[in-house]
Each structure stands twice: as C-alpha cells, then as structure tokens.
mmCIF file of C-alpha atoms and ligand atoms in Angstrom:
data_model
loop_
_atom_site.group_PDB
_atom_site.id
_atom_site.type_symbol
_atom_site.label_atom_id
_atom_site.label_comp_id
_atom_site.label_asym_id
_atom_site.label_seq_id
_atom_site.Cartn_x
_atom_site.Cartn_y
_atom_site.Cartn_z
ATOM 1 C CA UNK A 1 -27.697 -38.287 23.456
ATOM 2 C CA UNK A 2 -26.530 -37.833 19.851
ATOM 3 C CA UNK A 3 -23.245 -36.855 18.496
ATOM 4 C CA UNK A 4 -23.148 -34.750 15.572
ATOM 5 C CA UNK A 5 -20.454 -33.791 13.276
ATOM 6 C CA UNK A 6 -21.778 -31.981 10.422
ATOM 7 C CA UNK A 7 -22.860 -28.121 10.756
ATOM 8 C CA UNK A 8 -25.692 -28.416 8.498
ATOM 9 C CA UNK A 9 -27.251 -31.351 10.485
ATOM 10 C CA UNK A 10 -26.644 -29.084 13.757
ATOM 11 C CA UNK A 11 -28.509 -26.270 12.287
ATOM 12 C CA UNK A 12 -31.161 -28.640 11.068
ATOM 13 C CA UNK A 13 -31.405 -30.145 14.630
ATOM 14 C CA UNK A 14 -31.559 -26.468 16.298
ATOM 15 C CA UNK A 15 -34.243 -25.420 13.774
ATOM 16 C CA UNK A 16 -36.561 -28.363 14.865
ATOM 17 C CA UNK A 17 -35.810 -27.808 18.488
ATOM 18 C CA UNK A 18 -36.763 -23.792 18.189
ATOM 19 C CA UNK A 19 -40.079 -24.618 16.213
ATOM 20 C CA UNK A 20 -41.087 -26.798 18.999
ATOM 21 C CA UNK A 21 -40.278 -23.842 21.570
ATOM 22 C CA UNK A 22 -37.178 -25.204 23.221
ATOM 23 C CA UNK A 23 -34.280 -23.203 24.049
ATOM 24 C CA UNK A 24 -30.581 -23.924 23.166
ATOM 25 C CA UNK A 25 -27.829 -23.558 25.552
ATOM 26 C CA UNK A 26 -23.954 -24.309 24.160
ATOM 27 C CA UNK A 27 -21.114 -24.757 25.700
ATOM 28 C CA UNK A 28 -18.285 -24.502 23.420
ATOM 29 C CA UNK A 29 -15.038 -26.493 24.504
ATOM 30 C CA UNK A 30 -11.914 -27.928 22.799
ATOM 31 C CA UNK A 31 -12.525 -31.190 24.667
ATOM 32 C CA UNK A 32 -10.429 -32.766 27.677
ATOM 33 C CA UNK A 33 -13.363 -32.044 29.584
ATOM 34 C CA UNK A 34 -12.923 -31.369 33.502
ATOM 35 C CA UNK A 35 -14.902 -30.253 36.227
ATOM 36 C CA UNK A 36 -14.811 -26.515 34.977
ATOM 37 C CA UNK A 37 -16.710 -27.941 32.045
ATOM 38 C CA UNK A 38 -19.039 -29.787 33.966
ATOM 39 C CA UNK A 39 -20.073 -26.686 35.655
ATOM 40 C CA UNK A 40 -20.672 -24.739 32.648
ATOM 41 C CA UNK A 41 -23.017 -27.842 31.426
ATOM 42 C CA UNK A 42 -24.814 -27.735 34.771
ATOM 43 C CA UNK A 43 -25.309 -23.783 34.339
ATOM 44 C CA UNK A 44 -26.629 -24.426 30.575
ATOM 45 C CA UNK A 45 -29.103 -26.955 31.721
ATOM 46 C CA UNK A 46 -30.639 -24.678 34.543
ATOM 47 C CA UNK A 47 -30.815 -22.093 31.621
ATOM 48 C CA UNK A 48 -32.087 -23.863 28.660
ATOM 49 C CA UNK A 49 -34.305 -26.756 27.796
ATOM 50 C CA UNK A 50 -31.572 -28.115 25.541
ATOM 51 C CA UNK A 51 -27.639 -28.449 25.793
ATOM 52 C CA UNK A 52 -25.411 -28.732 23.054
ATOM 53 C CA UNK A 53 -21.650 -29.220 24.069
ATOM 54 C CA UNK A 54 -19.150 -28.654 21.050
ATOM 55 C CA UNK A 55 -15.910 -30.335 21.002
ATOM 56 C CA UNK A 56 -13.440 -29.029 18.460
ATOM 57 C CA UNK A 57 -9.779 -28.201 19.012
ATOM 58 C CA UNK A 58 -9.717 -25.235 16.713
ATOM 59 C CA UNK A 59 -6.318 -24.907 14.391
ATOM 60 C CA UNK A 60 -7.104 -21.479 13.866
ATOM 61 C CA UNK A 61 -6.303 -20.226 17.349
ATOM 62 C CA UNK A 62 -3.112 -21.922 17.930
ATOM 63 C CA UNK A 63 -0.015 -19.861 16.985
ATOM 64 C CA UNK A 64 2.483 -22.250 18.195
ATOM 65 C CA UNK A 65 2.003 -25.724 16.227
ATOM 66 C CA UNK A 66 3.397 -27.833 19.190
ATOM 67 C CA UNK A 67 0.805 -26.607 21.379
ATOM 68 C CA UNK A 68 -2.007 -27.841 18.838
ATOM 69 C CA UNK A 69 -0.273 -31.085 18.275
ATOM 70 C CA UNK A 70 0.022 -31.785 22.166
ATOM 71 C CA UNK A 71 -3.497 -30.640 22.775
ATOM 72 C CA UNK A 72 -5.175 -33.492 24.709
ATOM 73 C CA UNK A 73 -7.946 -35.239 22.497
ATOM 74 C CA UNK A 74 -9.721 -37.987 24.720
ATOM 75 C CA UNK A 75 -12.809 -37.615 22.745
ATOM 76 C CA UNK A 76 -14.135 -41.144 24.016
ATOM 77 C CA UNK A 77 -13.982 -40.147 27.451
ATOM 78 C CA UNK A 78 -15.566 -36.618 26.506
ATOM 79 C CA UNK A 79 -18.473 -38.167 24.966
ATOM 80 C CA UNK A 80 -19.165 -40.334 28.017
ATOM 81 C CA UNK A 81 -19.012 -37.492 30.569
ATOM 82 C CA UNK A 82 -21.268 -35.474 28.418
ATOM 83 C CA UNK A 83 -23.852 -38.415 28.170
ATOM 84 C CA UNK A 84 -23.689 -38.722 32.034
ATOM 85 C CA UNK A 85 -24.128 -35.000 32.606
ATOM 86 C CA UNK A 86 -27.441 -35.326 30.789
ATOM 87 C CA UNK A 87 -26.325 -33.324 27.513
ATOM 88 C CA UNK A 88 -28.500 -33.382 24.511
ATOM 89 C CA UNK A 89 -26.048 -33.069 21.368
ATOM 90 C CA UNK A 90 -22.309 -33.402 21.202
ATOM 91 C CA UNK A 91 -21.287 -31.242 18.453
ATOM 92 C CA UNK A 92 -18.011 -32.434 17.063
ATOM 93 C CA UNK A 93 -16.845 -31.434 13.756
ATOM 94 C CA UNK A 94 -13.821 -32.077 11.790
ATOM 95 C CA UNK A 95 -11.398 -29.460 10.815
ATOM 96 C CA UNK A 96 -12.454 -29.875 6.993
ATOM 97 C CA UNK A 97 -16.354 -29.810 8.204
ATOM 98 C CA UNK A 98 -15.583 -26.321 9.944
ATOM 99 C CA UNK A 99 -12.976 -25.071 7.577
ATOM 100 C CA UNK A 100 -13.724 -26.571 3.952
ATOM 101 C CA UNK A 101 -11.698 -25.667 1.126
ATOM 102 C CA UNK A 102 -12.449 -22.301 -0.110
ATOM 103 C CA UNK A 103 -13.177 -20.986 3.484
ATOM 104 C CA UNK A 104 -11.732 -17.484 3.793
ATOM 105 C CA UNK A 105 -13.528 -15.489 6.161
ATOM 106 C CA UNK A 106 -12.021 -14.340 9.641
ATOM 107 C CA UNK A 107 -13.730 -12.380 12.723
ATOM 108 C CA UNK A 108 -11.176 -9.760 13.855
ATOM 109 C CA UNK A 109 -11.160 -8.269 17.408
ATOM 110 C CA UNK A 110 -11.110 -4.925 18.103
ATOM 111 C CA UNK A 111 -8.831 -3.318 21.167
ATOM 112 C CA UNK A 112 -9.930 -5.812 23.362
ATOM 113 C CA UNK A 113 -7.661 -8.269 21.459
ATOM 114 C CA UNK A 114 -4.591 -6.115 21.656
ATOM 115 C CA UNK A 115 -3.613 -6.474 25.413
ATOM 116 C CA UNK A 116 -2.648 -9.510 27.759
ATOM 117 C CA UNK A 117 -2.946 -12.498 25.740
ATOM 118 C CA UNK A 118 -2.885 -10.592 22.273
ATOM 119 C CA UNK A 119 0.532 -9.422 21.964
ATOM 120 C CA UNK A 120 1.976 -13.023 22.605
ATOM 121 C CA UNK A 121 -0.244 -14.836 20.516
ATOM 122 C CA UNK A 122 -0.788 -13.183 17.210
ATOM 123 C CA UNK A 123 -4.029 -14.418 15.612
ATOM 124 C CA UNK A 124 -5.109 -16.463 18.583
ATOM 125 C CA UNK A 125 -8.491 -14.218 19.328
ATOM 126 C CA UNK A 126 -9.322 -14.078 15.525
ATOM 127 C CA UNK A 127 -9.186 -17.629 15.716
ATOM 128 C CA UNK A 128 -11.336 -18.064 18.521
ATOM 129 C CA UNK A 129 -13.869 -15.217 17.342
ATOM 130 C CA UNK A 130 -14.325 -16.999 14.133
ATOM 131 C CA UNK A 131 -14.697 -20.175 15.297
ATOM 132 C CA UNK A 132 -17.290 -19.129 18.044
ATOM 133 C CA UNK A 133 -19.246 -17.098 15.488
ATOM 134 C CA UNK A 134 -19.223 -20.627 13.237
ATOM 135 C CA UNK A 135 -20.569 -22.377 16.543
ATOM 136 C CA UNK A 136 -23.221 -19.953 17.537
ATOM 137 C CA UNK A 137 -24.254 -19.853 13.810
ATOM 138 C CA UNK A 138 -24.171 -23.779 13.632
ATOM 139 C CA UNK A 139 -26.153 -24.328 17.007
ATOM 140 C CA UNK A 140 -28.233 -21.293 16.762
ATOM 141 C CA UNK A 141 -27.605 -21.318 20.237
ATOM 142 C CA UNK A 142 -29.790 -18.915 22.704
ATOM 143 C CA UNK A 143 -27.550 -19.070 25.398
ATOM 144 C CA UNK A 144 -23.334 -19.668 25.367
ATOM 145 C CA UNK A 145 -21.298 -20.180 28.353
ATOM 146 C CA UNK A 146 -17.953 -19.231 28.884
ATOM 147 C CA UNK A 147 -15.543 -19.686 31.855
ATOM 148 C CA UNK A 148 -14.142 -16.692 33.405
ATOM 149 C CA UNK A 149 -10.755 -18.175 33.382
ATOM 150 C CA UNK A 150 -10.311 -17.000 29.924
ATOM 151 C CA UNK A 151 -11.472 -13.762 30.995
ATOM 152 C CA UNK A 152 -10.146 -11.694 28.004
ATOM 153 C CA UNK A 153 -11.947 -14.246 25.761
ATOM 154 C CA UNK A 154 -15.201 -14.044 27.434
ATOM 155 C CA UNK A 155 -14.842 -10.277 27.153
ATOM 156 C CA UNK A 156 -14.043 -10.305 23.480
ATOM 157 C CA UNK A 157 -17.020 -13.046 22.787
ATOM 158 C CA UNK A 158 -19.387 -10.470 24.614
ATOM 159 C CA UNK A 159 -18.199 -7.640 22.851
ATOM 160 C CA UNK A 160 -18.610 -9.636 19.348
ATOM 161 C CA UNK A 161 -22.151 -10.557 19.934
ATOM 162 C CA UNK A 162 -23.121 -7.221 20.635
ATOM 163 C CA UNK A 163 -21.503 -5.673 17.707
ATOM 164 C CA UNK A 164 -22.562 -7.999 15.400
ATOM 165 C CA UNK A 165 -25.953 -8.107 16.635
ATOM 166 C CA UNK A 166 -26.015 -11.967 17.302
ATOM 167 C CA UNK A 167 -29.002 -13.620 19.163
ATOM 168 C CA UNK A 168 -27.110 -15.590 21.768
ATOM 169 C CA UNK A 169 -26.865 -14.175 25.092
ATOM 170 C CA UNK A 170 -23.056 -14.715 26.169
ATOM 171 C CA UNK A 171 -22.781 -15.787 29.945
ATOM 172 C CA UNK A 172 -19.729 -16.116 32.197
ATOM 173 C CA UNK A 173 -19.425 -18.546 34.614
ATOM 174 C CA UNK A 174 -17.278 -18.190 37.641
ATOM 175 C CA UNK A 175 -13.825 -20.103 37.770
ATOM 176 C CA UNK A 176 -13.779 -23.744 39.109
ATOM 177 C CA UNK A 177 -10.626 -24.350 41.336
ATOM 178 C CA UNK A 178 -8.897 -27.202 42.814
ATOM 179 C CA UNK A 179 -8.398 -27.624 46.582
ATOM 180 C CA UNK A 180 -5.193 -25.847 46.227
ATOM 181 C CA UNK A 181 -6.957 -22.773 44.396
ATOM 182 C CA UNK A 182 -5.549 -23.787 40.815
ATOM 183 C CA UNK A 183 -7.826 -22.887 38.325
ATOM 184 C CA UNK A 184 -9.073 -26.217 36.480
ATOM 185 C CA UNK A 185 -7.671 -26.199 32.807
ATOM 186 C CA UNK A 186 -7.449 -28.969 30.273
ATOM 187 C CA UNK A 187 -3.678 -27.808 30.018
ATOM 188 C CA UNK A 188 -3.350 -28.956 33.743
ATOM 189 C CA UNK A 189 -3.028 -32.719 32.947
ATOM 190 C CA UNK A 190 0.015 -31.807 30.864
ATOM 191 C CA UNK A 191 1.945 -30.763 34.140
ATOM 192 C CA UNK A 192 4.372 -33.039 35.610
ATOM 193 C CA UNK A 193 3.487 -33.967 39.167
ATOM 194 C CA UNK A 194 6.023 -31.602 40.782
ATOM 195 C CA UNK A 195 4.930 -28.494 38.370
ATOM 196 C CA UNK A 196 1.154 -29.318 39.210
ATOM 197 C CA UNK A 197 2.048 -28.940 42.928
ATOM 198 C CA UNK A 198 4.222 -25.796 42.252
ATOM 199 C CA UNK A 199 1.453 -24.120 40.004
ATOM 200 C CA UNK A 200 -0.497 -23.584 43.225
ATOM 201 C CA UNK A 201 1.558 -20.509 43.539
ATOM 202 C CA UNK A 202 -0.731 -18.894 40.871
ATOM 203 C CA UNK A 203 -3.912 -18.597 43.144
ATOM 204 C CA UNK A 204 -1.566 -17.664 45.966
ATOM 205 C CA UNK A 205 -0.070 -14.851 44.082
ATOM 206 C CA UNK A 206 -3.361 -13.404 43.029
ATOM 207 C CA UNK A 207 -4.751 -13.802 46.478
ATOM 208 C CA UNK A 208 -1.824 -12.118 47.751
ATOM 209 C CA UNK A 209 -2.295 -9.239 45.293
ATOM 210 C CA UNK A 210 -5.778 -8.869 46.591
ATOM 211 C CA UNK A 211 -4.677 -8.532 50.240
ATOM 212 C CA UNK A 212 -2.142 -5.898 49.095
ATOM 213 C CA UNK A 213 -4.837 -3.904 47.238
ATOM 214 C CA UNK A 214 -6.558 -3.374 50.291
ATOM 215 C CA UNK A 215 -3.832 -0.966 51.499
ATOM 216 C CA UNK A 216 -2.466 0.691 48.603
ATOM 217 C CA UNK A 217 -3.917 2.384 45.537
ATOM 218 C CA UNK A 218 -0.975 1.786 43.414
ATOM 219 C CA UNK A 219 -1.503 -1.085 40.989
ATOM 220 C CA UNK A 220 2.268 -1.557 40.389
ATOM 221 C CA UNK A 221 2.538 -2.226 44.349
ATOM 222 C CA UNK A 222 -0.273 -4.864 44.032
ATOM 223 C CA UNK A 223 1.441 -6.470 40.840
ATOM 224 C CA UNK A 224 4.686 -6.454 42.879
ATOM 225 C CA UNK A 225 3.174 -8.545 45.606
ATOM 226 C CA UNK A 226 1.907 -11.106 43.332
ATOM 227 C CA UNK A 227 5.307 -11.316 41.478
ATOM 228 C CA UNK A 228 6.965 -11.922 45.197
ATOM 229 C CA UNK A 229 4.844 -14.972 45.154
ATOM 230 C CA UNK A 230 5.745 -16.443 41.639
ATOM 231 C CA UNK A 231 9.265 -15.572 42.152
ATOM 232 C CA UNK A 232 9.546 -17.546 45.144
ATOM 233 C CA UNK A 233 8.691 -20.822 43.111
ATOM 234 C CA UNK A 234 11.730 -21.916 40.954
ATOM 235 C CA UNK A 235 9.427 -23.813 38.503
ATOM 236 C CA UNK A 236 7.271 -21.098 37.512
ATOM 237 C CA UNK A 237 8.497 -18.529 34.917
ATOM 238 C CA UNK A 238 5.892 -15.617 34.895
ATOM 239 C CA UNK A 239 5.064 -14.086 31.464
ATOM 240 C CA UNK A 240 2.942 -11.260 32.629
ATOM 241 C CA UNK A 241 1.111 -10.032 35.729
ATOM 242 C CA UNK A 242 -1.318 -7.062 35.339
ATOM 243 C CA UNK A 243 -4.174 -5.037 36.904
ATOM 244 C CA UNK A 244 -6.747 -4.350 34.475
ATOM 245 C CA UNK A 245 -10.287 -2.647 34.148
ATOM 246 C CA UNK A 246 -12.771 -5.533 34.027
ATOM 247 C CA UNK A 247 -14.742 -3.715 31.001
ATOM 248 C CA UNK A 248 -11.960 -2.079 28.716
ATOM 249 C CA UNK A 249 -9.235 -4.885 29.735
ATOM 250 C CA UNK A 250 -7.060 -1.539 29.608
ATOM 251 C CA UNK A 251 -4.504 -0.823 32.625
ATOM 252 C CA UNK A 252 -5.761 1.109 35.651
ATOM 253 C CA UNK A 253 -3.467 3.865 36.737
ATOM 254 C CA UNK A 254 -4.791 4.280 40.489
ATOM 255 C CA UNK A 255 -7.378 2.134 42.350
ATOM 256 C CA UNK A 256 -9.632 4.947 43.571
ATOM 257 C CA UNK A 257 -12.860 4.521 45.355
ATOM 258 C CA UNK A 258 -14.978 3.610 42.721
ATOM 259 C CA UNK A 259 -12.452 0.939 41.283
ATOM 260 C CA UNK A 260 -12.682 -0.698 44.960
ATOM 261 C CA UNK A 261 -16.257 -1.827 43.800
ATOM 262 C CA UNK A 262 -16.639 -5.790 43.203
ATOM 263 C CA UNK A 263 -16.785 -6.280 39.327
ATOM 264 C CA UNK A 264 -14.543 -3.275 38.096
ATOM 265 C CA UNK A 265 -10.832 -4.270 38.267
ATOM 266 C CA UNK A 266 -9.237 -7.855 38.005
ATOM 267 C CA UNK A 267 -5.823 -9.085 38.037
ATOM 268 C CA UNK A 268 -4.489 -11.665 35.497
ATOM 269 C CA UNK A 269 -1.502 -13.706 35.279
ATOM 270 C CA UNK A 270 0.179 -15.862 32.245
ATOM 271 C CA UNK A 271 2.811 -18.275 33.950
ATOM 272 C CA UNK A 272 5.059 -21.078 32.389
ATOM 273 C CA UNK A 273 5.767 -24.421 33.967
ATOM 274 C CA UNK A 274 8.081 -26.093 31.572
ATOM 275 C CA UNK A 275 6.427 -26.164 28.273
ATOM 276 C CA UNK A 276 2.922 -25.679 29.645
ATOM 277 C CA UNK A 277 1.486 -21.824 29.609
ATOM 278 C CA UNK A 278 -1.261 -21.334 32.331
ATOM 279 C CA UNK A 279 -3.440 -18.309 32.891
ATOM 280 C CA UNK A 280 -5.607 -17.041 35.699
ATOM 281 C CA UNK A 281 -7.312 -13.931 36.978
ATOM 282 C CA UNK A 282 -9.656 -12.876 39.462
ATOM 283 C CA UNK A 283 -11.716 -9.863 40.776
ATOM 284 C CA UNK A 284 -9.259 -7.826 42.805
ATOM 285 C CA UNK A 285 -11.941 -6.433 45.403
ATOM 286 C CA UNK A 286 -14.538 -9.392 45.631
ATOM 287 C CA UNK A 287 -14.246 -10.088 49.475
ATOM 288 C CA UNK A 288 -16.132 -13.363 49.276
ATOM 289 C CA UNK A 289 -13.044 -14.576 47.580
ATOM 290 C CA UNK A 290 -11.183 -14.557 51.073
ATOM 291 C CA UNK A 291 -13.562 -17.225 52.209
ATOM 292 C CA UNK A 292 -11.602 -20.593 53.299
ATOM 293 C CA UNK A 293 -7.937 -21.347 53.259
ATOM 294 C CA UNK A 294 -6.493 -21.428 49.663
ATOM 295 C CA UNK A 295 -3.459 -23.556 50.543
ATOM 296 C CA UNK A 296 -5.299 -26.367 52.690
ATOM 297 C CA UNK A 297 -9.140 -26.167 52.150
ATOM 298 C CA UNK A 298 -11.104 -28.624 50.690
ATOM 299 C CA UNK A 299 -11.965 -28.196 46.826
ATOM 300 C CA UNK A 300 -13.600 -24.923 46.830
ATOM 301 C CA UNK A 301 -16.811 -23.759 45.205
ATOM 302 C CA UNK A 302 -16.460 -21.305 41.973
ATOM 303 C CA UNK A 303 -15.153 -17.991 42.537
ATOM 304 C CA UNK A 304 -15.576 -15.106 40.079
HETATM 305 O O1 PAF B 401 -12.015 -21.823 25.630
HETATM 306 C C1 PAF B 401 -11.944 -22.604 24.517
HETATM 307 O O2 PAF B 401 -12.000 -23.864 25.066
HETATM 308 C C2 PAF B 401 -11.873 -22.366 23.374
HETATM 309 O O3 PAF B 401 -11.092 -21.061 23.223
HETATM 310 C C3 PAF B 401 -13.108 -22.054 22.588
HETATM 311 C C4 PAF B 401 -13.942 -20.917 23.055
HETATM 312 C C5 PAF B 401 -13.968 -23.345 22.686
HETATM 313 C C6 PAF B 401 -13.056 -21.544 21.258
HETATM 314 O O4 PAF B 401 -12.458 -22.689 20.591
#
C-alpha cells in the first residue's frame, strides 16, 4: 500500500492503472475510520481491481470552526487499518495541496441542498460537492462509495455526477449499525459514555416511526411517534425529525399506497448530545429492518 498526498501524483497513478485496464474504486473519507468505512472499502474491493481511500478533513464543509478543530484525526491508525484491509492507495492530501493559493471554484448544489441539513449548515454541501468533485478528478475513480447514513450527501453527490457528466458511478452503501442500532459515525467517539448510551434513542425512534407508519397515512403522526422516543431521553436535544421523499428529499404530504413501497420514503433525524451532533435515517417501509431486536440484539448487519 502507498500513501500519496499530491493530487498530481494521484492522477498519474490512476492513469497508469487505467492504461493497464484496471478499474479504480474510491472510498472518500475524513478519516477516524470505523466499521462503516471498512464495509465501504470491502464493497469497493468487490467492485473494482484497485481501491483508493481518501483521507482529508475538508475545511470547506465545516461551518462551525469548533467542529473542524475537534474532528478526530488518528491518521496513523487510519493508514494501518487501510493496509490491513488491502487498500492500494491512501490519498491523504494537505489543505494546501487541495486548496492552493488562488483556488476559487466551488460546486453549488441545487434544491436538494436546501432541506434537512442545508438550512442549519450554510455552505456545507457546497464544500462537500467541491471536495468530492476534486477527489473524483484526482483519483479518476470508476466507482465511488458513500454511506447511506449521510443520505442527503449521497443524493446530492449522485445528482452532481449526473448533472456534470462525471464518469464515476456513485454507489450508496447500507448503514452499518452498532449492537444497539446506533449508526456508526466518526463523531460517536466524541460522545461521553452516558451520551453514547443515550444515543441509542435515535435508532429506536426511527424504528418506532416505521412501526407507526404501518397504521397511519399522516407523516406528522409518524414524526410525532419518533419525537416521543427522543423527548423521553433527557440527554437528547432534537434538531429535526422529518419524513422525506427518497428522490427529491422534499416533504411527503400523505403516505399513500405508492409511497409504501420500499425505497420511496425515508425518515431522518438530527439530534444533539452535548456538543456532538448525530444524524441518522432509514427507509420507512423496508420490512427487513424489523428483523432482530434493536435494543438487545448482537451487532447487526447493515440496513438500508
Ligand atoms: O462523508 C464524509 O466523510 C465527507 O463528507 C466526504 C464525502 C469525505 C467529503 O469530505
């Protein structure tokens, strides 16, 4: 495994691999790798002959300086984990290499960026799209794998790739969850032990909502049932809970028969525990997700 920091060197390596007929799978990350990232790497390895993991804490996508400063950066552990996972290249550029003096271009999302995470995090998706466009350019990836935990990000990146005629296929990988259902996230390590325990209320709330959705066509009732679970947890401060269209990310007025097919409607939430903000989402009508017991089950497989 090699570590490359220069975008020019990264492009040169990608050109050689493509010239030899090998495909390249990219897993874009900001480091602090966990089991969710490892699942993305395994997915990339199944799809492509070469796997690149990018590790770059992208300053453009942080709208709170304290969040950028406190973002975990265990680079040596991350590189070792990539080597164990059989990754070919860790692409770990510096900020100066990604955004040299004179850098000025930004990729701006359309209306998909105006909902959920958008209003509370001005500039966030612009920063994400700009860096993802640069990572796709530097690695010349045939496939790029993103986790569905950041569902809005996945949807916006997919739209960008289509709108800008980018060559890479964008793949959404199912969310990987801890034994209590909490979605794996680099931010989880910043939770205190008691907040980590409390955070299990998020997946429980989303499952409660999915159960409620079986008996009502009113999304407000579904959201209310999630809020009951979240409000019962004193450590949790809920920013939003929303039922949304999986394609447009817009609100859903009624849950009609068509909406009840898996893949069409999701529920998402953003919840604070102290100064740590967690997000999660799930398909509202994917029946397989009810398998197993969220509260007590062993480590669960991925969900969608
Ligand atoms: O999801 C992330 O870790 C980041 O937003 C990404 C896609 C690596 C861009 O910085």
